[in-house]
XYZ file of N, CA, C and O in Angstrom:
520
model
N 3.370 28.491 -11.794
C 3.422 28.608 -10.233
C 3.841 27.377 -9.670
O 4.804 27.553 -8.681
N 3.489 26.173 -9.991
C 4.071 25.067 -9.330
C 5.413 24.933 -9.765
O 6.220 24.599 -8.668
N 6.030 25.371 -10.765
C 7.678 25.192 -11.073
C 8.273 26.100 -10.246
O 9.419 25.802 -9.679
N 7.448 27.335 -9.954
C 8.384 28.339 -8.991
C 8.437 27.839 -7.786
O 9.551 27.926 -7.181
N 7.328 27.134 -7.284
C 7.256 26.773 -5.916
C 8.441 25.473 -5.845
O 9.156 25.363 -4.747
N 8.426 24.540 -6.822
C 9.453 23.480 -6.758
C 10.731 24.074 -6.685
O 11.525 23.519 -5.907
N 11.186 25.157 -7.612
C 12.347 25.779 -7.618
C 12.832 26.218 -6.223
O 13.932 26.024 -5.490
N 11.908 26.905 -5.410
C 11.940 27.290 -4.172
C 12.240 26.169 -3.099
O 13.274 26.389 -2.340
N 11.447 25.233 -3.140
C 11.782 24.004 -2.444
C 13.151 23.464 -2.554
O 13.832 23.303 -1.450
N 13.552 23.391 -3.990
C 14.960 22.849 -4.239
C 16.003 23.813 -3.460
O 16.749 23.287 -2.880
N 15.850 25.064 -3.843
C 16.645 26.097 -3.051
C 16.654 26.029 -1.709
O 17.796 25.982 -0.976
N 15.672 25.997 -1.048
C 15.614 25.768 0.616
C 16.058 24.498 0.883
O 16.808 24.463 1.948
N 16.090 23.328 0.118
C 16.589 22.280 0.581
C 18.217 22.125 0.421
O 18.910 21.647 1.238
N 18.766 22.909 -0.562
C 20.250 23.030 -0.472
C 20.766 23.887 0.515
O 21.842 23.373 0.895
N 19.845 24.800 0.802
C 20.530 25.817 2.123
C 20.513 25.089 3.358
O 21.383 25.054 4.056
N 19.262 24.122 3.433
C 19.223 23.302 4.800
C 20.402 22.438 4.874
O 20.884 22.126 5.771
N 20.703 21.737 3.593
C 21.892 20.614 3.647
C 23.133 21.462 3.988
O 23.917 21.119 4.673
N 23.410 22.662 3.291
C 24.650 23.255 3.588
C 24.534 23.743 5.221
O 25.825 23.832 5.570
N 23.625 24.004 5.784
C 23.445 24.190 7.158
C 23.688 23.319 8.015
O 23.604 23.073 9.187
N 23.552 21.775 7.380
C 24.102 20.578 8.093
C 23.007 19.710 8.097
O 22.935 18.779 8.960
N 21.839 19.854 7.652
C 20.568 18.890 7.687
C 21.195 17.495 6.822
O 21.685 17.547 5.811
N 20.783 16.267 7.584
C 21.419 15.187 6.999
C 20.254 14.545 6.264
O 20.592 13.395 5.586
N 18.929 14.820 6.778
C 17.793 14.040 6.011
C 16.460 14.973 6.219
O 16.557 15.695 6.676
N 15.703 14.510 5.210
C 14.410 15.249 5.112
C 13.265 14.074 5.243
O 13.352 13.072 4.811
N 12.123 14.627 6.038
C 10.874 13.989 6.017
C 9.819 14.522 5.231
O 9.649 15.731 5.460
N 9.131 13.899 4.492
C 8.067 14.703 3.602
C 6.878 14.731 4.127
O 6.853 13.810 5.091
N 5.948 15.336 3.767
C 4.467 15.089 4.178
C 3.996 13.690 3.457
O 4.736 13.347 2.681
N 2.970 13.227 4.033
C 2.421 12.060 3.412
C 2.353 12.274 2.170
O 1.871 13.352 1.342
N 2.693 11.291 1.094
C 2.633 11.294 -0.376
C 1.355 10.658 -0.649
O 1.042 9.327 -0.209
N 0.361 11.332 -1.301
C -0.755 10.887 -1.798
C -0.897 10.897 -3.361
O -2.318 10.586 -3.661
N -0.107 11.195 -4.377
C -0.349 11.225 -5.505
C 0.962 11.061 -6.520
O 2.126 11.243 -6.049
N 0.876 10.544 -7.687
C 2.060 10.540 -8.755
C 2.632 11.946 -8.753
O 3.917 11.887 -8.852
N 1.964 12.947 -8.775
C 2.392 14.228 -9.050
C 3.377 14.492 -7.720
O 4.535 15.117 -7.922
N 3.016 14.247 -6.567
C 3.793 14.366 -5.416
C 5.189 13.622 -5.459
O 6.159 14.142 -5.063
N 4.908 12.469 -5.906
C 6.334 11.431 -6.170
C 7.210 12.181 -7.003
O 8.351 12.006 -6.885
N 6.603 12.573 -8.216
C 7.452 13.082 -9.324
C 8.373 14.273 -8.699
O 9.338 14.485 -8.920
N 7.323 15.112 -8.111
C 7.985 16.211 -7.328
C 9.284 16.055 -6.275
O 10.421 16.547 -6.427
N 9.013 15.052 -5.730
C 10.101 14.396 -4.727
C 11.217 13.912 -5.563
O 12.314 14.076 -5.143
N 10.822 13.284 -6.790
C 12.055 12.511 -7.354
C 12.736 13.847 -8.021
O 14.132 13.704 -8.057
N 12.253 14.957 -8.368
C 12.994 16.123 -9.033
C 13.809 16.649 -7.909
O 15.020 17.014 -8.289
N 13.374 16.614 -6.814
C 14.182 17.394 -5.565
C 15.100 16.481 -5.373
O 16.545 17.044 -4.995
N 15.079 15.301 -5.151
C 16.248 14.430 -5.076
C 17.128 14.391 -6.116
O 18.384 14.350 -5.963
N 16.784 14.503 -7.353
C 17.723 14.587 -8.548
C 18.472 15.905 -8.643
O 19.886 16.025 -8.590
N 17.967 16.904 -7.960
C 18.532 18.323 -7.985
C 19.471 18.582 -6.911
O 20.389 19.187 -6.883
N 19.179 17.820 -5.750
C 19.941 18.070 -4.254
C 20.662 16.873 -3.946
O 21.683 17.227 -3.176
N 20.254 15.607 -4.175
C 20.788 14.502 -3.522
C 20.643 14.207 -2.136
O 21.061 13.601 -1.543
N 19.570 15.011 -1.673
C 19.181 14.905 -0.340
C 18.828 13.403 0.105
O 18.053 12.725 -0.656
N 18.801 13.028 1.432
C 18.412 12.059 1.856
C 16.887 11.973 2.283
O 16.696 13.020 2.884
N 16.076 11.245 1.528
C 14.602 11.615 1.889
C 13.915 10.541 2.236
O 14.019 9.425 1.809
N 13.218 10.766 3.371
C 12.093 9.632 3.772
C 10.990 10.149 3.530
O 10.524 11.225 4.222
N 10.198 9.290 2.752
C 8.899 9.796 2.540
C 7.709 9.293 3.467
O 7.775 8.178 3.966
N 6.800 10.056 3.674
C 5.811 9.864 4.594
C 4.690 8.907 4.083
O 4.417 9.406 2.750
N 4.327 7.883 4.601
C 3.253 6.989 3.969
C 2.124 6.841 5.128
O 2.361 6.743 6.188
N 0.901 7.456 4.600
C -0.288 7.408 5.608
C -1.330 6.811 4.892
O -1.968 7.252 4.119
N -1.596 5.414 5.519
C -2.782 4.657 4.890
C -4.027 5.419 5.233
O -4.578 5.042 6.419
N -4.704 6.333 4.665
C -6.142 6.834 5.058
C -6.986 5.528 5.048
O -7.181 4.921 4.517
N -8.035 5.769 6.134
C -8.754 4.621 6.583
C -10.189 4.741 6.198
O -11.156 3.772 6.159
N -10.585 5.814 5.531
C -12.117 5.975 5.318
C -12.214 7.311 4.442
O -11.188 8.243 4.226
N -13.337 7.463 3.817
C -13.604 8.743 2.992
C -13.325 10.039 3.925
O -12.842 11.085 3.606
N -14.171 9.907 5.081
C -14.074 10.851 6.195
C -12.774 11.187 6.585
O -12.261 12.403 6.538
N -11.856 10.272 6.757
C -10.361 10.351 7.146
C -9.676 11.152 5.915
O -9.026 12.190 6.171
N -10.092 10.769 4.702
C -9.306 11.264 3.563
C -9.714 12.772 3.514
O -9.019 13.776 3.071
N -11.144 13.172 3.640
C -11.820 14.459 3.651
C -11.126 15.268 4.717
O -10.638 16.521 4.463
N -10.992 14.790 5.859
C -10.569 15.562 6.806
C -8.924 16.066 6.513
O -8.605 17.260 6.747
N -8.159 15.088 5.971
C -6.693 15.308 5.795
C -6.741 16.387 4.624
O -5.824 17.412 4.599
N -7.642 16.148 3.750
C -7.841 17.118 2.477
C -8.105 18.402 2.673
O -7.362 19.684 2.466
N -9.009 18.646 3.963
C -9.591 20.142 3.853
C -9.133 20.796 5.148
O -9.155 21.924 5.153
N -8.433 20.056 6.162
C -8.136 20.561 7.447
C -6.507 20.482 7.644
O -6.249 21.211 8.683
N -5.966 19.748 7.200
C -4.354 19.932 7.324
C -3.712 20.416 6.423
O -3.665 20.087 5.285
N -2.983 21.700 6.691
C -2.259 22.546 5.807
C -0.966 21.652 5.334
O -0.374 21.093 5.995
N -0.727 21.958 4.131
C 0.653 21.456 3.476
C 0.314 20.012 3.072
O 1.037 19.335 2.310
N -0.644 19.417 3.200
C -0.994 17.965 2.575
C -2.067 18.043 1.482
O -3.008 18.546 1.552
N -1.644 17.255 0.491
C -2.388 17.517 -0.826
C -3.110 16.065 -0.971
O -2.396 15.032 -1.280
N -4.433 15.975 -0.717
C -5.218 14.637 -0.883
C -6.011 15.004 -2.140
O -6.871 15.658 -2.035
N -5.674 14.399 -3.372
C -6.400 14.636 -4.699
C -7.894 14.196 -4.401
O -8.225 13.089 -3.910
N -8.764 14.686 -5.066
C -10.054 14.452 -5.063
C -10.331 12.967 -5.609
O -10.969 12.151 -5.217
N -9.445 12.529 -6.710
C -9.649 11.126 -7.013
C -9.305 10.072 -6.147
O -9.820 9.117 -5.949
N -8.376 10.549 -5.080
C -8.050 9.607 -4.128
C -9.310 9.465 -3.037
O -9.656 8.347 -2.487
N -9.919 10.631 -2.748
C -11.319 10.593 -1.939
C -12.311 9.827 -2.479
O -12.906 8.863 -1.875
N -12.262 9.655 -3.792
C -13.435 8.844 -4.595
C -13.227 7.465 -4.427
O -14.010 6.817 -4.626
N -11.994 7.263 -4.165
C -11.659 5.596 -4.270
C -12.227 4.967 -2.855
O -12.501 3.815 -2.714
N -12.572 5.914 -1.838
C -13.367 5.544 -0.599
C -14.693 5.197 -0.787
O -15.320 6.176 -1.229
N -15.434 4.004 -0.550
C -16.896 3.938 -0.411
C -17.428 5.067 0.571
O -16.950 5.197 1.758
N -18.537 5.773 0.259
C -19.123 6.781 0.967
C -19.625 6.046 2.324
O -19.529 6.692 3.294
N -20.303 4.933 2.264
C -20.867 4.314 3.456
C -19.984 2.836 3.832
O -20.412 2.051 4.010
N -18.819 2.952 3.481
C -17.906 1.626 3.580
C -17.764 1.254 4.921
O -17.592 2.168 5.913
N -17.307 0.041 5.212
C -16.960 -0.561 6.380
C -15.693 -0.275 6.620
O -14.975 0.054 5.852
N -15.340 -0.714 8.117
C -13.986 -0.258 8.492
C -13.067 -1.102 7.658
O -11.990 -0.621 6.973
N -13.305 -2.423 7.340
C -12.494 -3.330 6.646
C -12.454 -2.820 5.185
O -11.264 -2.928 4.600
N -13.434 -2.205 4.682
C -13.261 -1.628 3.175
C -12.322 -0.578 3.266
O -11.550 -0.223 2.332
N -12.605 0.329 4.228
C -11.782 1.529 4.212
C -10.163 1.233 4.506
O -9.413 1.925 3.770
N -9.971 0.355 5.223
C -8.794 -0.137 5.505
C -8.068 -0.597 4.195
O -6.729 -0.367 3.894
N -8.766 -1.436 3.522
C -8.237 -2.062 2.205
C -7.909 -1.126 1.384
O -6.865 -1.111 0.740
N -8.525 -0.105 1.138
C -8.352 1.256 0.302
C -7.034 1.794 0.852
O -6.163 2.132 -0.145
N -6.963 1.971 2.033
C -5.680 2.837 2.474
C -4.329 1.992 2.426
O -3.289 2.416 1.904
N -4.503 0.581 2.598
C -3.379 -0.405 2.522
C -3.159 -0.242 1.038
O -1.949 -0.189 0.679
N -4.083 -0.441 -0.030
C -3.630 -0.369 -1.464
C -2.957 0.996 -1.697
O -2.094 0.995 -2.569
N -3.579 2.236 -1.174
C -2.811 3.576 -1.605
C -1.418 3.402 -1.064
O -0.569 3.795 -1.887
N -1.318 3.306 0.307
C -0.054 2.806 0.648
C 1.088 2.270 -0.329
O 2.285 2.561 -0.388
N 0.764 0.993 -0.561
C 1.452 0.322 -1.500
C 1.692 0.919 -2.820
O 2.744 0.817 -3.219
N 0.692 1.603 -3.367
C 0.812 2.555 -4.421
C 1.824 3.509 -4.408
O 2.767 3.679 -5.382
N 1.969 4.299 -3.111
C 2.691 5.466 -2.932
C 4.147 4.726 -2.913
O 5.196 5.320 -3.301
N 4.284 3.571 -2.324
C 5.840 2.948 -2.096
C 6.230 2.694 -3.396
O 7.563 3.052 -3.694
N 5.322 2.072 -4.111
C 5.675 1.634 -5.619
C 6.303 2.903 -6.442
O 7.380 2.874 -7.215
N 5.662 4.003 -6.359
C 5.903 5.191 -7.055
C 7.392 5.819 -6.515
O 7.949 6.779 -7.351
N 7.683 5.523 -5.411
C 8.853 6.342 -4.798
C 10.192 5.527 -4.466
O 11.149 5.703 -4.076
N 9.820 4.075 -4.306
C 10.756 3.167 -4.026
C 12.268 3.156 -4.579
O 13.361 2.966 -4.102
N 12.203 3.739 -5.988
C 13.634 3.817 -6.684
C 14.194 5.075 -6.297
O 15.580 4.963 -6.743
N 13.811 5.883 -5.468
C 14.801 7.182 -5.483
C 14.858 7.541 -3.733
O 15.533 8.272 -3.341
N 13.502 7.266 -3.067
C 13.665 7.581 -1.585
C 14.572 6.775 -0.912
O 14.934 5.609 -1.266
N 15.060 7.187 0.424
C 15.822 6.525 1.290
C 15.565 5.623 2.301
O 16.112 4.686 2.925
N 14.012 5.909 2.255
C 13.260 5.261 3.538
C 11.979 5.615 3.531
O 11.636 6.619 2.821
N 11.056 5.233 4.354
C 9.973 5.648 4.736
C 9.918 5.882 6.039
O 10.308 5.247 7.056
N 8.677 6.687 6.418
C 8.060 6.876 7.890
C 6.806 6.640 7.755
O 6.120 7.209 6.840
N 6.020 6.102 8.696
C 4.480 5.902 8.612
C 3.891 6.611 9.397
O 4.259 6.597 10.642
N 2.524 6.992 9.169
C 1.597 7.710 10.156
C 0.210 6.802 9.962
O -0.136 6.660 8.866
N -0.173 6.373 11.002
C -1.235 5.598 11.049
C -2.520 6.250 11.619
O -2.236 6.582 12.810
N -3.509 6.612 10.842
C -4.769 7.171 11.639
C -5.377 6.448 12.595
O -5.205 5.059 12.604
N -5.554 7.014 13.952
C -6.158 6.139 14.993
C -5.267 5.067 15.436
O -5.785 4.058 15.874
N -4.057 5.270 15.303
C -3.024 4.338 15.862
C -3.016 2.796 15.091
O -3.167 1.784 15.976
N -3.751 2.709 14.107
C -3.916 1.449 13.468
C -2.608 0.865 12.848
O -2.455 0.530 11.583
N -1.688 0.605 13.800
C -0.262 0.257 13.351
C -0.392 -1.298 12.854
O 0.454 -1.579 12.012
N -1.544 -1.784 13.038
C -1.445 -3.124 12.650
C -1.647 -3.163 11.002
O -1.248 -4.333 10.364
N -1.795 -2.171 10.431
C -1.978 -1.946 8.977
C -0.576 -2.195 8.206
O -0.539 -2.719 7.086
N 0.653 -1.945 9.035
C 1.803 -2.157 8.602
C 2.231 -3.357 7.887
O 2.551 -3.513 6.974
N 1.663 -4.544 8.708
C 2.298 -5.569 8.206
C 1.423 -5.893 6.785
O 2.022 -6.690 5.768
N 0.056 -5.575 6.757
C -0.528 -5.806 5.240
C 0.189 -4.938 4.218
O 0.150 -5.226 3.032
N 0.636 -3.734 4.480
C 1.273 -2.763 3.599
C 2.519 -3.475 3.218
O 3.010 -3.442 1.960
N 3.267 -4.042 3.937
C 4.663 -4.651 3.640
C 4.564 -6.074 3.074
O 5.569 -6.481 2.577
N 3.333 -6.605 2.935
C 3.228 -7.869 2.331
C 2.990 -7.964 0.818
O 2.562 -7.012 0.439
């Protein structure tokens, strides 16, 4: 099933490129599996890809993204990384680490990044890029 879906995405990407698309923005990347899928799309199409990075800030934020936002895949293992009754600082620390890990998994093939910050916490960018 996943392979069929991946082939479909690759074909759609090629059609969009043929129609003039010059770059693609991904959903936020939250797993190695997603990074691997993006790598395959890049290899097959040569598309210019900007990966979405979203430092989730709490278990509640992770669960909301997992359960309420269509097309975004937040693995259970990721949710479990957030302390159940964690402080704001603890949650942000997990989110910063997650963002750094997703960048490390994709930096060798994506063309850039765009960032989405829950609750406009743009100050996290400085920590992510350090």
